[in-house]
CSV table of C-alpha atoms in Angstrom, one decimal:
chain,number,residue,atom,x,y,z
Q,80,UNK,CA,0.1,0.1,-0.1
Q,81,UNK,CA,1.7,3.7,-0.6
Q,82,UNK,CA,2.0,6.0,2.0
Q,83,UNK,CA,1.7,9.8,0.9
Q,84,UNK,CA,3.0,12.7,2.9
Q,85,UNK,CA,0.0,15.7,3.2
Q,86,UNK,CA,1.2,17.7,0.3
Q,87,UNK,CA,1.4,14.6,-2.4
Q,88,UNK,CA,-1.9,13.5,-0.9
Q,89,UNK,CA,-3.4,17.0,-1.5
Q,90,UNK,CA,-2.2,17.3,-5.1
Q,91,UNK,CA,-3.8,13.8,-5.8
Q,92,UNK,CA,-6.6,14.4,-4.5
Q,93,UNK,CA,-6.7,17.4,-6.8
Q,94,UNK,CA,-6.0,15.6,-9.8
Q,95,UNK,CA,-8.4,13.0,-9.5
Q,96,UNK,CA,-11.1,15.8,-8.9
Q,97,UNK,CA,-10.0,17.5,-12.1
Q,98,UNK,CA,-9.9,14.0,-13.9
Q,99,UNK,CA,-13.5,13.3,-13.0
Q,100,UNK,CA,-14.9,16.6,-14.0
Q,101,UNK,CA,-13.4,16.4,-17.2
Q,102,UNK,CA,-14.7,13.3,-18.2
Q,103,UNK,CA,-18.0,14.4,-16.9
Q,104,UNK,CA,-17.8,17.5,-19.0
Q,105,UNK,CA,-16.4,15.8,-22.1
Q,106,UNK,CA,-19.4,13.3,-21.6
Q,107,UNK,CA,-21.9,16.5,-21.8
Q,108,UNK,CA,-19.9,17.8,-24.7
Q,109,UNK,CA,-20.6,14.3,-26.5
Q,110,UNK,CA,-24.1,14.1,-25.7
Q,111,UNK,CA,-25.3,17.3,-26.1
Q,112,UNK,CA,-23.1,18.7,-28.9
Q,113,UNK,CA,-21.4,16.3,-31.3
Q,114,UNK,CA,-24.2,13.6,-31.2
Q,115,UNK,CA,-26.7,15.8,-33.3
Q,116,UNK,CA,-24.2,17.1,-35.6
Q,117,UNK,CA,-22.8,15.1,-38.7
Q,118,UNK,CA,-19.3,14.7,-38.4
Q,119,UNK,CA,-16.7,14.6,-41.9
Q,120,UNK,CA,-13.5,13.0,-41.1
Q,121,UNK,CA,-11.1,13.5,-43.9
Q,122,UNK,CA,-7.9,11.4,-43.9
Q,123,UNK,CA,-4.8,13.7,-44.6
Q,124,UNK,CA,-1.9,11.9,-46.3
Q,125,UNK,CA,1.4,13.9,-45.5
Q,126,UNK,CA,4.4,13.0,-47.7
Q,127,UNK,CA,2.7,11.0,-50.3
Q,128,UNK,CA,4.3,11.8,-53.6
Q,129,UNK,CA,2.4,11.0,-57.0
Q,130,UNK,CA,3.9,8.8,-59.0
Q,131,UNK,CA,3.1,9.3,-63.2
Q,132,UNK,CA,0.9,11.9,-64.6
Q,133,UNK,CA,-1.9,13.6,-62.7
Q,134,UNK,CA,-5.4,11.9,-62.5
Q,135,UNK,CA,-6.9,14.6,-64.7
Q,136,UNK,CA,-4.3,14.3,-67.7
Q,137,UNK,CA,-3.4,10.3,-67.6
Q,138,UNK,CA,-5.2,8.4,-69.9
Q,139,UNK,CA,-7.7,5.9,-68.5
Q,140,UNK,CA,-7.2,2.1,-69.2
Q,141,UNK,CA,-9.7,2.1,-72.1
Q,142,UNK,CA,-7.8,4.5,-73.5
Q,143,UNK,CA,-4.6,3.0,-73.2
Q,144,UNK,CA,-6.2,-0.2,-74.5
Q,145,UNK,CA,-7.5,1.2,-77.9
Q,146,UNK,CA,-4.2,2.9,-78.3
Q,147,UNK,CA,-2.5,-0.3,-77.9
Q,148,UNK,CA,-4.7,-2.3,-80.1
Q,149,UNK,CA,-5.3,0.5,-82.8
Q,150,UNK,CA,-4.9,-0.8,-86.4
Q,151,UNK,CA,-4.6,1.0,-89.6
Q,152,UNK,CA,-8.0,0.6,-91.4
Q,153,UNK,CA,-6.3,0.9,-94.8
Q,154,UNK,CA,-3.9,-1.9,-94.0
Q,155,UNK,CA,-5.5,-4.4,-91.8
Q,156,UNK,CA,-9.5,-4.6,-92.2
Q,157,UNK,CA,-12.0,-7.5,-91.9
Q,158,UNK,CA,-13.5,-9.4,-95.3
Q,159,UNK,CA,-16.6,-11.0,-95.4
Q,160,UNK,CA,-16.1,-14.3,-97.0
Q,161,UNK,CA,-19.2,-15.5,-96.0
Q,162,UNK,CA,-23.0,-15.2,-97.2
Q,163,UNK,CA,-24.7,-12.2,-96.5
Q,164,UNK,CA,-27.2,-12.0,-93.4
Q,165,UNK,CA,-31.2,-13.1,-94.2
Q,166,UNK,CA,-33.2,-10.0,-93.9
Q,167,UNK,CA,-36.2,-10.0,-91.9
Q,168,UNK,CA,-39.6,-9.7,-94.4
Q,169,UNK,CA,-42.3,-7.0,-94.0
Q,170,UNK,CA,-44.6,-10.2,-93.8
Q,171,UNK,CA,-42.8,-11.9,-91.0
Q,172,UNK,CA,-42.8,-8.3,-89.0
Q,173,UNK,CA,-46.4,-7.8,-89.3
Q,174,UNK,CA,-47.2,-11.2,-88.3
Q,175,UNK,CA,-45.0,-10.5,-85.0
Q,176,UNK,CA,-46.6,-7.1,-84.3
Q,177,UNK,CA,-50.2,-8.4,-85.0
Q,178,UNK,CA,-48.9,-11.3,-82.4
Q,179,UNK,CA,-47.7,-9.0,-79.8
Q,180,UNK,CA,-50.8,-6.3,-79.7
Q,181,UNK,CA,-53.6,-9.7,-79.6
Q,182,UNK,CA,-51.9,-10.9,-76.4
Q,183,UNK,CA,-51.3,-7.4,-74.8
Q,184,UNK,CA,-55.0,-6.6,-75.5
Q,185,UNK,CA,-56.3,-10.4,-74.4
Q,186,UNK,CA,-57.3,-9.7,-71.2
Q,187,UNK,CA,-56.9,-13.4,-70.1
Q,188,UNK,CA,-53.3,-13.5,-70.6
Q,189,UNK,CA,-52.9,-10.0,-68.3
Q,190,UNK,CA,-54.7,-11.7,-65.5
Q,191,UNK,CA,-52.3,-14.8,-65.5
Q,192,UNK,CA,-48.8,-13.9,-63.3
Q,193,UNK,CA,-45.8,-13.7,-66.2
Q,194,UNK,CA,-43.9,-16.0,-63.9
Q,195,UNK,CA,-46.4,-18.9,-64.0
Q,196,UNK,CA,-46.8,-18.3,-67.9
Q,197,UNK,CA,-45.0,-21.5,-69.8
Q,198,UNK,CA,-42.5,-20.4,-72.5
Q,199,UNK,CA,-41.9,-22.5,-75.7
Q,200,UNK,CA,-38.2,-22.4,-75.6
Q,201,UNK,CA,-37.6,-24.0,-78.7
Q,202,UNK,CA,-39.9,-21.4,-80.6
Q,203,UNK,CA,-37.8,-18.9,-79.0
Q,204,UNK,CA,-34.6,-20.3,-80.3
Q,205,UNK,CA,-36.2,-20.7,-83.8
Q,206,UNK,CA,-37.1,-16.8,-84.1
Q,207,UNK,CA,-33.6,-16.1,-82.7
Q,208,UNK,CA,-31.9,-18.1,-84.9
Q,209,UNK,CA,-33.7,-16.6,-88.0
Q,210,UNK,CA,-33.3,-12.9,-86.2
Q,211,UNK,CA,-29.9,-12.0,-84.2
Q,212,UNK,CA,-28.8,-15.6,-83.9
Q,213,UNK,CA,-26.1,-15.6,-86.7
Q,214,UNK,CA,-24.6,-12.0,-85.7
Q,215,UNK,CA,-24.6,-12.9,-81.5
Q,216,UNK,CA,-22.2,-16.1,-82.9
Q,217,UNK,CA,-20.7,-14.0,-84.5
Q,218,UNK,CA,-19.6,-11.9,-81.6
Q,219,UNK,CA,-19.3,-15.0,-79.6
Q,220,UNK,CA,-16.7,-16.4,-81.8
Q,221,UNK,CA,-14.9,-13.1,-81.9
Q,222,UNK,CA,-14.6,-13.3,-78.1
Q,223,UNK,CA,-13.1,-16.6,-78.0
Q,224,UNK,CA,-10.7,-15.5,-81.1
Q,225,UNK,CA,-12.1,-18.1,-83.5
Q,226,UNK,CA,-12.0,-16.7,-86.7
Q,227,UNK,CA,-8.7,-14.7,-85.8
Q,228,UNK,CA,-7.1,-17.7,-85.3
Q,229,UNK,CA,-8.2,-19.8,-88.6
Q,230,UNK,CA,-8.9,-17.2,-91.0
Q,231,UNK,CA,-6.7,-14.1,-89.6
Q,232,UNK,CA,-8.6,-10.9,-91.1
Q,233,UNK,CA,-11.4,-12.7,-92.5
Q,234,UNK,CA,-14.6,-13.5,-91.2
Q,235,UNK,CA,-17.8,-14.7,-92.2
Q,236,UNK,CA,-21.3,-14.8,-90.6
Q,237,UNK,CA,-23.1,-17.9,-89.6
Q,238,UNK,CA,-26.4,-18.1,-91.3
Q,239,UNK,CA,-26.6,-21.9,-91.2
Q,240,UNK,CA,-27.4,-23.0,-87.4
Q,241,UNK,CA,-25.9,-26.5,-86.4
Q,242,UNK,CA,-27.1,-29.1,-84.4
Q,243,UNK,CA,-24.1,-31.3,-82.9
Q,244,UNK,CA,-25.4,-33.5,-80.3
Q,245,UNK,CA,-23.0,-36.1,-78.8
Q,246,UNK,CA,-24.6,-39.5,-77.4
Q,247,UNK,CA,-23.8,-40.3,-73.5
Q,248,UNK,CA,-25.8,-43.3,-72.9
Q,249,UNK,CA,-28.6,-45.6,-74.8
Q,250,UNK,CA,-31.5,-44.0,-73.2
Q,251,UNK,CA,-31.2,-40.9,-75.4
Q,252,UNK,CA,-29.2,-38.9,-72.8
Q,253,UNK,CA,-26.8,-36.3,-75.1
Q,254,UNK,CA,-24.9,-33.2,-75.0
Q,255,UNK,CA,-25.0,-30.3,-77.3
Q,256,UNK,CA,-22.4,-28.3,-78.9
Q,257,UNK,CA,-23.4,-24.5,-78.7
Q,258,UNK,CA,-21.0,-21.7,-78.6
Q,259,UNK,CA,-18.2,-22.2,-76.2
Q,260,UNK,CA,-19.7,-24.6,-73.5
Q,261,UNK,CA,-17.4,-27.2,-71.9
Q,262,UNK,CA,-18.2,-30.8,-73.1
Q,263,UNK,CA,-15.2,-33.3,-71.4
Q,264,UNK,CA,-13.5,-35.5,-73.4
Q,265,UNK,CA,-15.2,-38.6,-71.9
Q,266,UNK,CA,-18.6,-37.0,-73.2
Q,267,UNK,CA,-17.3,-36.4,-76.7
Q,268,UNK,CA,-15.3,-39.7,-77.3
Q,269,UNK,CA,-18.4,-41.0,-79.6
Q,270,UNK,CA,-19.4,-39.7,-83.4
Q,271,UNK,CA,-21.7,-36.9,-83.0
Q,272,UNK,CA,-25.1,-35.8,-85.0
Q,273,UNK,CA,-24.8,-33.5,-87.0
Q,274,UNK,CA,-27.8,-31.9,-88.4
Q,275,UNK,CA,-28.5,-28.5,-90.4
Q,276,UNK,CA,-31.3,-27.5,-92.8
Q,277,UNK,CA,-30.1,-27.6,-96.6
Q,278,UNK,CA,-31.6,-28.4,-99.9
Q,279,UNK,CA,-31.8,-31.6,-101.6
Q,280,UNK,CA,-29.2,-31.0,-104.6
Q,281,UNK,CA,-26.5,-29.1,-102.5
Q,282,UNK,CA,-23.3,-30.3,-101.5
Q,283,UNK,CA,-21.4,-29.4,-98.3
Q,284,UNK,CA,-17.9,-29.9,-96.3
Q,285,UNK,CA,-17.6,-30.4,-92.8
Q,286,UNK,CA,-14.5,-29.7,-90.7
Q,287,UNK,CA,-13.9,-30.0,-87.3
Q,288,UNK,CA,-10.4,-29.0,-86.2
Q,289,UNK,CA,-9.0,-27.5,-83.0
Q,290,UNK,CA,-6.2,-24.5,-83.0
Q,291,UNK,CA,-4.9,-25.2,-79.9
Q,292,UNK,CA,-1.7,-28.0,-78.8
Q,293,UNK,CA,-0.3,-28.6,-81.9
Q,294,UNK,CA,3.1,-29.7,-80.4
Q,295,UNK,CA,4.7,-29.5,-83.6
Q,296,UNK,CA,3.9,-25.9,-85.2
Q,297,UNK,CA,2.1,-23.8,-83.1
Q,298,UNK,CA,0.8,-22.1,-86.5
Q,299,UNK,CA,-1.1,-25.2,-87.6
Q,300,UNK,CA,-3.9,-26.6,-86.2
Q,301,UNK,CA,-5.4,-30.4,-85.9
Q,302,UNK,CA,-7.9,-31.7,-87.7
Q,303,UNK,CA,-10.0,-34.1,-86.0
Q,304,UNK,CA,-13.0,-34.6,-88.7
Q,305,UNK,CA,-13.3,-34.1,-92.2
Q,306,UNK,CA,-16.7,-35.0,-94.3
Q,307,UNK,CA,-16.5,-33.6,-97.9
Q,308,UNK,CA,-19.2,-33.7,-101.0
Q,309,UNK,CA,-22.0,-34.3,-98.1
Q,310,UNK,CA,-25.2,-34.5,-100.4
Q,311,UNK,CA,-28.0,-31.8,-98.6
Q,312,UNK,CA,-27.9,-32.7,-94.8
Q,313,UNK,CA,-27.3,-36.4,-94.8
Q,314,UNK,CA,-24.0,-36.5,-93.1
Q,315,UNK,CA,-23.8,-40.3,-93.0
Q,316,UNK,CA,-23.6,-40.4,-96.8
Q,317,UNK,CA,-20.6,-37.8,-97.1
Q,318,UNK,CA,-17.3,-38.8,-98.2
Q,319,UNK,CA,-15.2,-39.2,-95.1
Q,320,UNK,CA,-11.6,-37.9,-95.6
Q,321,UNK,CA,-10.2,-37.9,-92.1
Q,322,UNK,CA,-12.0,-40.3,-89.5
Q,323,UNK,CA,-12.9,-39.0,-86.2
Q,324,UNK,CA,-10.8,-38.0,-83.5
Q,325,UNK,CA,-12.0,-37.5,-79.6
Q,326,UNK,CA,-10.6,-34.1,-78.2
Q,327,UNK,CA,-6.9,-35.1,-76.4
Q,328,UNK,CA,-6.2,-31.7,-74.5
Q,329,UNK,CA,-3.1,-31.7,-72.8
Q,330,UNK,CA,-2.9,-31.8,-68.8
Q,331,UNK,CA,-1.5,-28.4,-67.4
Q,332,UNK,CA,-2.5,-26.6,-70.4
Q,333,UNK,CA,-6.5,-25.4,-69.6
Q,334,UNK,CA,-9.2,-25.3,-72.1
Q,335,UNK,CA,-8.8,-26.4,-75.7
Q,336,UNK,CA,-11.1,-25.2,-78.3
Q,337,UNK,CA,-12.8,-27.4,-80.8
Q,338,UNK,CA,-14.6,-25.9,-83.7
Q,339,UNK,CA,-17.3,-27.3,-86.2
Q,340,UNK,CA,-17.1,-25.2,-89.6
Q,341,UNK,CA,-19.9,-26.1,-92.6
Q,342,UNK,CA,-18.7,-25.4,-95.5
Q,343,UNK,CA,-21.4,-24.6,-99.0
Q,344,UNK,CA,-19.8,-26.3,-102.0
Q,345,UNK,CA,-20.6,-24.7,-105.7
Q,346,UNK,CA,-19.6,-28.0,-107.3
Q,347,UNK,CA,-18.3,-31.5,-106.0
Q,348,UNK,CA,-14.8,-31.4,-105.2
Q,349,UNK,CA,-11.8,-33.8,-105.1
Q,350,UNK,CA,-10.3,-34.3,-101.7
Q,351,UNK,CA,-8.0,-37.1,-102.5
Q,352,UNK,CA,-4.5,-35.1,-101.4
Q,353,UNK,CA,-6.3,-34.8,-98.1
Q,354,UNK,CA,-7.2,-38.4,-97.4
Q,355,UNK,CA,-6.0,-40.3,-95.0
Q,356,UNK,CA,-5.7,-44.0,-94.0
Q,357,UNK,CA,-8.5,-44.8,-91.4
Q,358,UNK,CA,-8.1,-45.0,-88.2
Q,359,UNK,CA,-5.3,-41.9,-88.6
Q,360,UNK,CA,-3.7,-42.4,-84.9
Q,361,UNK,CA,-0.8,-40.2,-85.8
Q,362,UNK,CA,-1.2,-36.7,-85.0
Q,363,UNK,CA,1.6,-35.7,-87.3
Q,364,UNK,CA,-0.5,-36.7,-90.2
Q,365,UNK,CA,-3.6,-34.5,-88.8
Q,366,UNK,CA,-1.8,-31.2,-89.2
Q,367,UNK,CA,-4.2,-28.7,-91.0
Q,368,UNK,CA,-4.4,-25.3,-91.8
Q,369,UNK,CA,-7.6,-23.8,-92.0
Q,370,UNK,CA,-6.6,-20.7,-93.9
Q,371,UNK,CA,-4.7,-22.3,-96.3
Q,372,UNK,CA,-7.3,-24.8,-97.0
Q,373,UNK,CA,-9.6,-22.5,-97.7
Q,374,UNK,CA,-7.3,-20.1,-100.1
Q,375,UNK,CA,-7.1,-22.9,-102.2
Q,376,UNK,CA,-10.7,-23.9,-102.6
Q,377,UNK,CA,-12.3,-20.5,-102.0
Q,378,UNK,CA,-13.7,-20.0,-105.5
Q,379,UNK,CA,-15.7,-23.3,-104.5
Q,380,UNK,CA,-16.4,-22.9,-100.7
Q,381,UNK,CA,-17.9,-20.6,-98.6
Q,382,UNK,CA,-18.3,-21.1,-94.9
Q,383,UNK,CA,-21.8,-20.9,-93.7
Q,384,UNK,CA,-22.0,-22.6,-90.2
Q,385,UNK,CA,-20.3,-22.5,-87.0
Q,386,UNK,CA,-20.5,-24.3,-83.8
Q,387,UNK,CA,-17.8,-25.1,-81.2
Q,388,UNK,CA,-17.3,-26.0,-77.8
Q,389,UNK,CA,-14.3,-26.1,-75.2
Q,390,UNK,CA,-12.9,-29.1,-73.5
Q,391,UNK,CA,-10.0,-29.9,-70.6
Q,392,UNK,CA,-7.8,-32.7,-69.3
Q,393,UNK,CA,-9.6,-35.4,-67.8
Q,394,UNK,CA,-8.0,-39.4,-67.0
Q,395,UNK,CA,-9.5,-41.1,-70.1
Q,396,UNK,CA,-7.1,-38.7,-72.0
Q,397,UNK,CA,-4.3,-40.3,-70.4
Q,398,UNK,CA,-5.5,-44.0,-71.2
Q,399,UNK,CA,-6.3,-42.7,-74.9
Q,400,UNK,CA,-2.7,-41.9,-75.5
Q,401,UNK,CA,-1.3,-44.8,-74.3
Q,402,UNK,CA,-3.9,-47.9,-75.3
Q,403,UNK,CA,-4.4,-45.7,-78.9
Q,404,UNK,CA,-2.0,-43.5,-79.7
Q,405,UNK,CA,0.8,-45.7,-78.4
Q,406,UNK,CA,2.6,-42.5,-77.2
Q,407,UNK,CA,3.6,-41.2,-73.6
Q,408,UNK,CA,0.7,-38.2,-72.8
Q,409,UNK,CA,2.5,-35.0,-72.1
Q,410,UNK,CA,2.3,-33.2,-69.1
Q,411,UNK,CA,2.9,-29.5,-68.9
Q,412,UNK,CA,3.3,-28.6,-65.2
Q,413,UNK,CA,5.7,-26.0,-63.2
Q,414,UNK,CA,8.9,-27.0,-62.3
Q,415,UNK,CA,9.3,-25.8,-58.9
Q,416,UNK,CA,12.5,-25.4,-58.0
Q,417,UNK,CA,14.2,-27.2,-55.0
Q,418,UNK,CA,14.1,-25.5,-51.6
Q,419,UNK,CA,17.4,-24.0,-50.2
Q,420,UNK,CA,19.0,-25.6,-47.5
Q,421,UNK,CA,21.6,-23.5,-45.9
Q,422,UNK,CA,24.9,-24.7,-44.9
Q,423,UNK,CA,25.0,-26.8,-41.6
Q,424,UNK,CA,26.6,-25.3,-38.6
Q,425,UNK,CA,28.6,-26.8,-35.6
Q,426,UNK,CA,25.7,-25.0,-33.0
Q,427,UNK,CA,22.4,-24.0,-34.5
Q,428,UNK,CA,20.9,-21.4,-32.2
Q,429,UNK,CA,17.3,-21.3,-31.4
Q,430,UNK,CA,16.4,-23.8,-33.8
Q,431,UNK,CA,14.6,-27.4,-32.9
Q,432,UNK,CA,17.2,-30.0,-33.4
Q,433,UNK,CA,14.8,-32.7,-34.5
Q,434,UNK,CA,13.8,-30.4,-37.8
Q,435,UNK,CA,16.9,-29.2,-38.3
Q,436,UNK,CA,18.4,-32.8,-38.9
Q,437,UNK,CA,15.3,-33.8,-41.1
Q,438,UNK,CA,16.2,-31.0,-43.2
Q,439,UNK,CA,19.9,-32.5,-44.1
Q,440,UNK,CA,18.7,-36.3,-44.1
Q,441,UNK,CA,17.6,-38.4,-47.2
Q,442,UNK,CA,13.9,-37.6,-48.1
Q,443,UNK,CA,13.9,-41.2,-48.2
Q,444,UNK,CA,15.0,-42.2,-45.0
Q,445,UNK,CA,12.6,-39.7,-43.6
Q,446,UNK,CA,9.8,-41.5,-45.3
Q,447,UNK,CA,10.5,-44.9,-44.4
Q,448,UNK,CA,10.9,-44.1,-40.8
Q,449,UNK,CA,7.1,-42.7,-40.9
Q,450,UNK,CA,6.5,-45.9,-42.9
Q,451,UNK,CA,7.6,-48.3,-39.9
Q,452,UNK,CA,6.1,-46.0,-37.8
Q,453,UNK,CA,2.8,-46.5,-39.5
Q,454,UNK,CA,3.4,-50.3,-39.8
Q,455,UNK,CA,3.3,-50.5,-35.9
Q,456,UNK,CA,0.1,-49.2,-35.7
Q,457,UNK,CA,-1.2,-51.1,-38.4
Q,458,UNK,CA,-3.1,-54.9,-38.2
Q,459,UNK,CA,-4.7,-56.3,-40.7
Q,460,UNK,CA,-6.8,-58.2,-38.4
Q,461,UNK,CA,-7.7,-55.9,-35.5
Q,462,UNK,CA,-9.7,-52.7,-35.6
Q,463,UNK,CA,-7.1,-49.5,-35.3
Q,464,UNK,CA,-7.8,-47.9,-31.8
Q,465,UNK,CA,-10.0,-45.0,-32.2
Q,466,UNK,CA,-8.6,-41.5,-32.0
Q,467,UNK,CA,-8.4,-39.7,-28.8
Q,468,UNK,CA,-11.7,-37.4,-28.0
Q,469,UNK,CA,-9.9,-35.1,-26.0
Q,470,UNK,CA,-6.4,-35.1,-27.0
Q,471,UNK,CA,-4.9,-31.9,-24.9
Q,472,UNK,CA,-6.7,-32.9,-21.7
Q,473,UNK,CA,-4.5,-36.1,-21.4
Q,474,UNK,CA,-1.1,-35.1,-19.3
Q,475,UNK,CA,2.1,-35.6,-20.5
Q,476,UNK,CA,4.9,-37.1,-18.3
Q,477,UNK,CA,6.7,-33.7,-16.9
Q,478,UNK,CA,10.3,-35.5,-17.7
Q,479,UNK,CA,9.6,-35.8,-21.4
Q,480,UNK,CA,11.8,-33.0,-23.3
Q,481,UNK,CA,10.0,-30.0,-24.6
Q,482,UNK,CA,10.7,-30.9,-28.5
Q,483,UNK,CA,9.4,-34.3,-28.1
Q,484,UNK,CA,5.7,-32.7,-26.3
Q,485,UNK,CA,5.2,-31.0,-29.3
Q,486,UNK,CA,5.5,-34.4,-31.4
Q,487,UNK,CA,3.3,-35.9,-29.3
Q,488,UNK,CA,1.0,-32.8,-29.2
Q,489,UNK,CA,1.2,-32.8,-33.0
Q,490,UNK,CA,0.7,-36.5,-33.2
Q,491,UNK,CA,-2.6,-36.9,-31.3
Q,492,UNK,CA,-4.2,-33.7,-32.9
Q,493,UNK,CA,-2.8,-35.0,-36.7
Q,494,UNK,CA,-0.7,-32.1,-37.6
Q,495,UNK,CA,2.0,-32.2,-40.3
Q,496,UNK,CA,3.5,-35.2,-41.4
Q,497,UNK,CA,1.9,-37.4,-39.0
Q,498,UNK,CA,-1.1,-37.7,-41.2
Q,499,UNK,CA,0.9,-39.6,-43.5
Q,500,UNK,CA,0.4,-42.5,-41.1
Q,501,UNK,CA,-3.4,-42.6,-41.2
């Protein structure tokens, strides 16, 4: 207990009196004055130096990207190599307007909740494909860089809708190819079913290729399927130039784009030079270049249909490489550098000696030690011991050194490399 002299005690009492009065006065000010007011706090930064141009002068990200991607229109411009977009006739517009007005003024329709009204999605998709569909598909393909990677400075509007389905089971389950949806290699291992509308006496060419993953020449593609001289829409009667090869995206690369392009032929074309022995299981023979192919037959071919999907690696790709292609599976992965281990010292200070020694042990010896510990706890005919309900509640002998206590606690809680024992 502190003892104060009379003068010190008086000073202490005066200080406490002022402190109590000051806290009371401060509470009164906060309650009566500051609470009704709206206080604006502004953070002031001292010593800050502005790097680069001021915000009022510097270009925005959008402006910088426009300057970076700026091209000369006289040199680089897109050429339309396809058919013109079909225009909506006046009769169709009038029919849609009449139908719309009829529904608007129909009292029975207004009384029904719009969330409960059934919508015919097939009819909606049919109208969309006849109106905005081709241009929307072109926009999506430009987003994925499809036409830029295949045709360079040329483009086409896909005026012929393609319906491509991969059958999964015998019960009729299938996966449809749209514009960039993800389909796994296991789902696309069989020949797809292709449908489109065409006149009876017309000829068509269908090519499936991928601009990604050519391991010999990055400027080329792989042709996965090539059908020529297809009469009308009877795809099964077309001349198979290159047989179908399932998607084989490499592990560690990401998504591959697999593209179907439908060409309309002006006349029958001889594709003998592209014909391969079937089944064609040599990837070198499937080298393909869409731009060179089109330049060669541009007088007789016009691109009209487009559909594509994305696919990434799954375990069936490894099996296909080993069983069908008879080749080792290529794998792309990051080569991590070995962890740095500093040279040993005679007396390492402030380091647990067990961790210190593990750094310089052979990893095989460390794994052998853990394996032997695991074999001691595992019995083929006995049920393993249940884990402790409260691991930290069981006391550890006080004579045990601290480093060993930590190891026992980790083993009980299942922390660290002890998990490999389970």
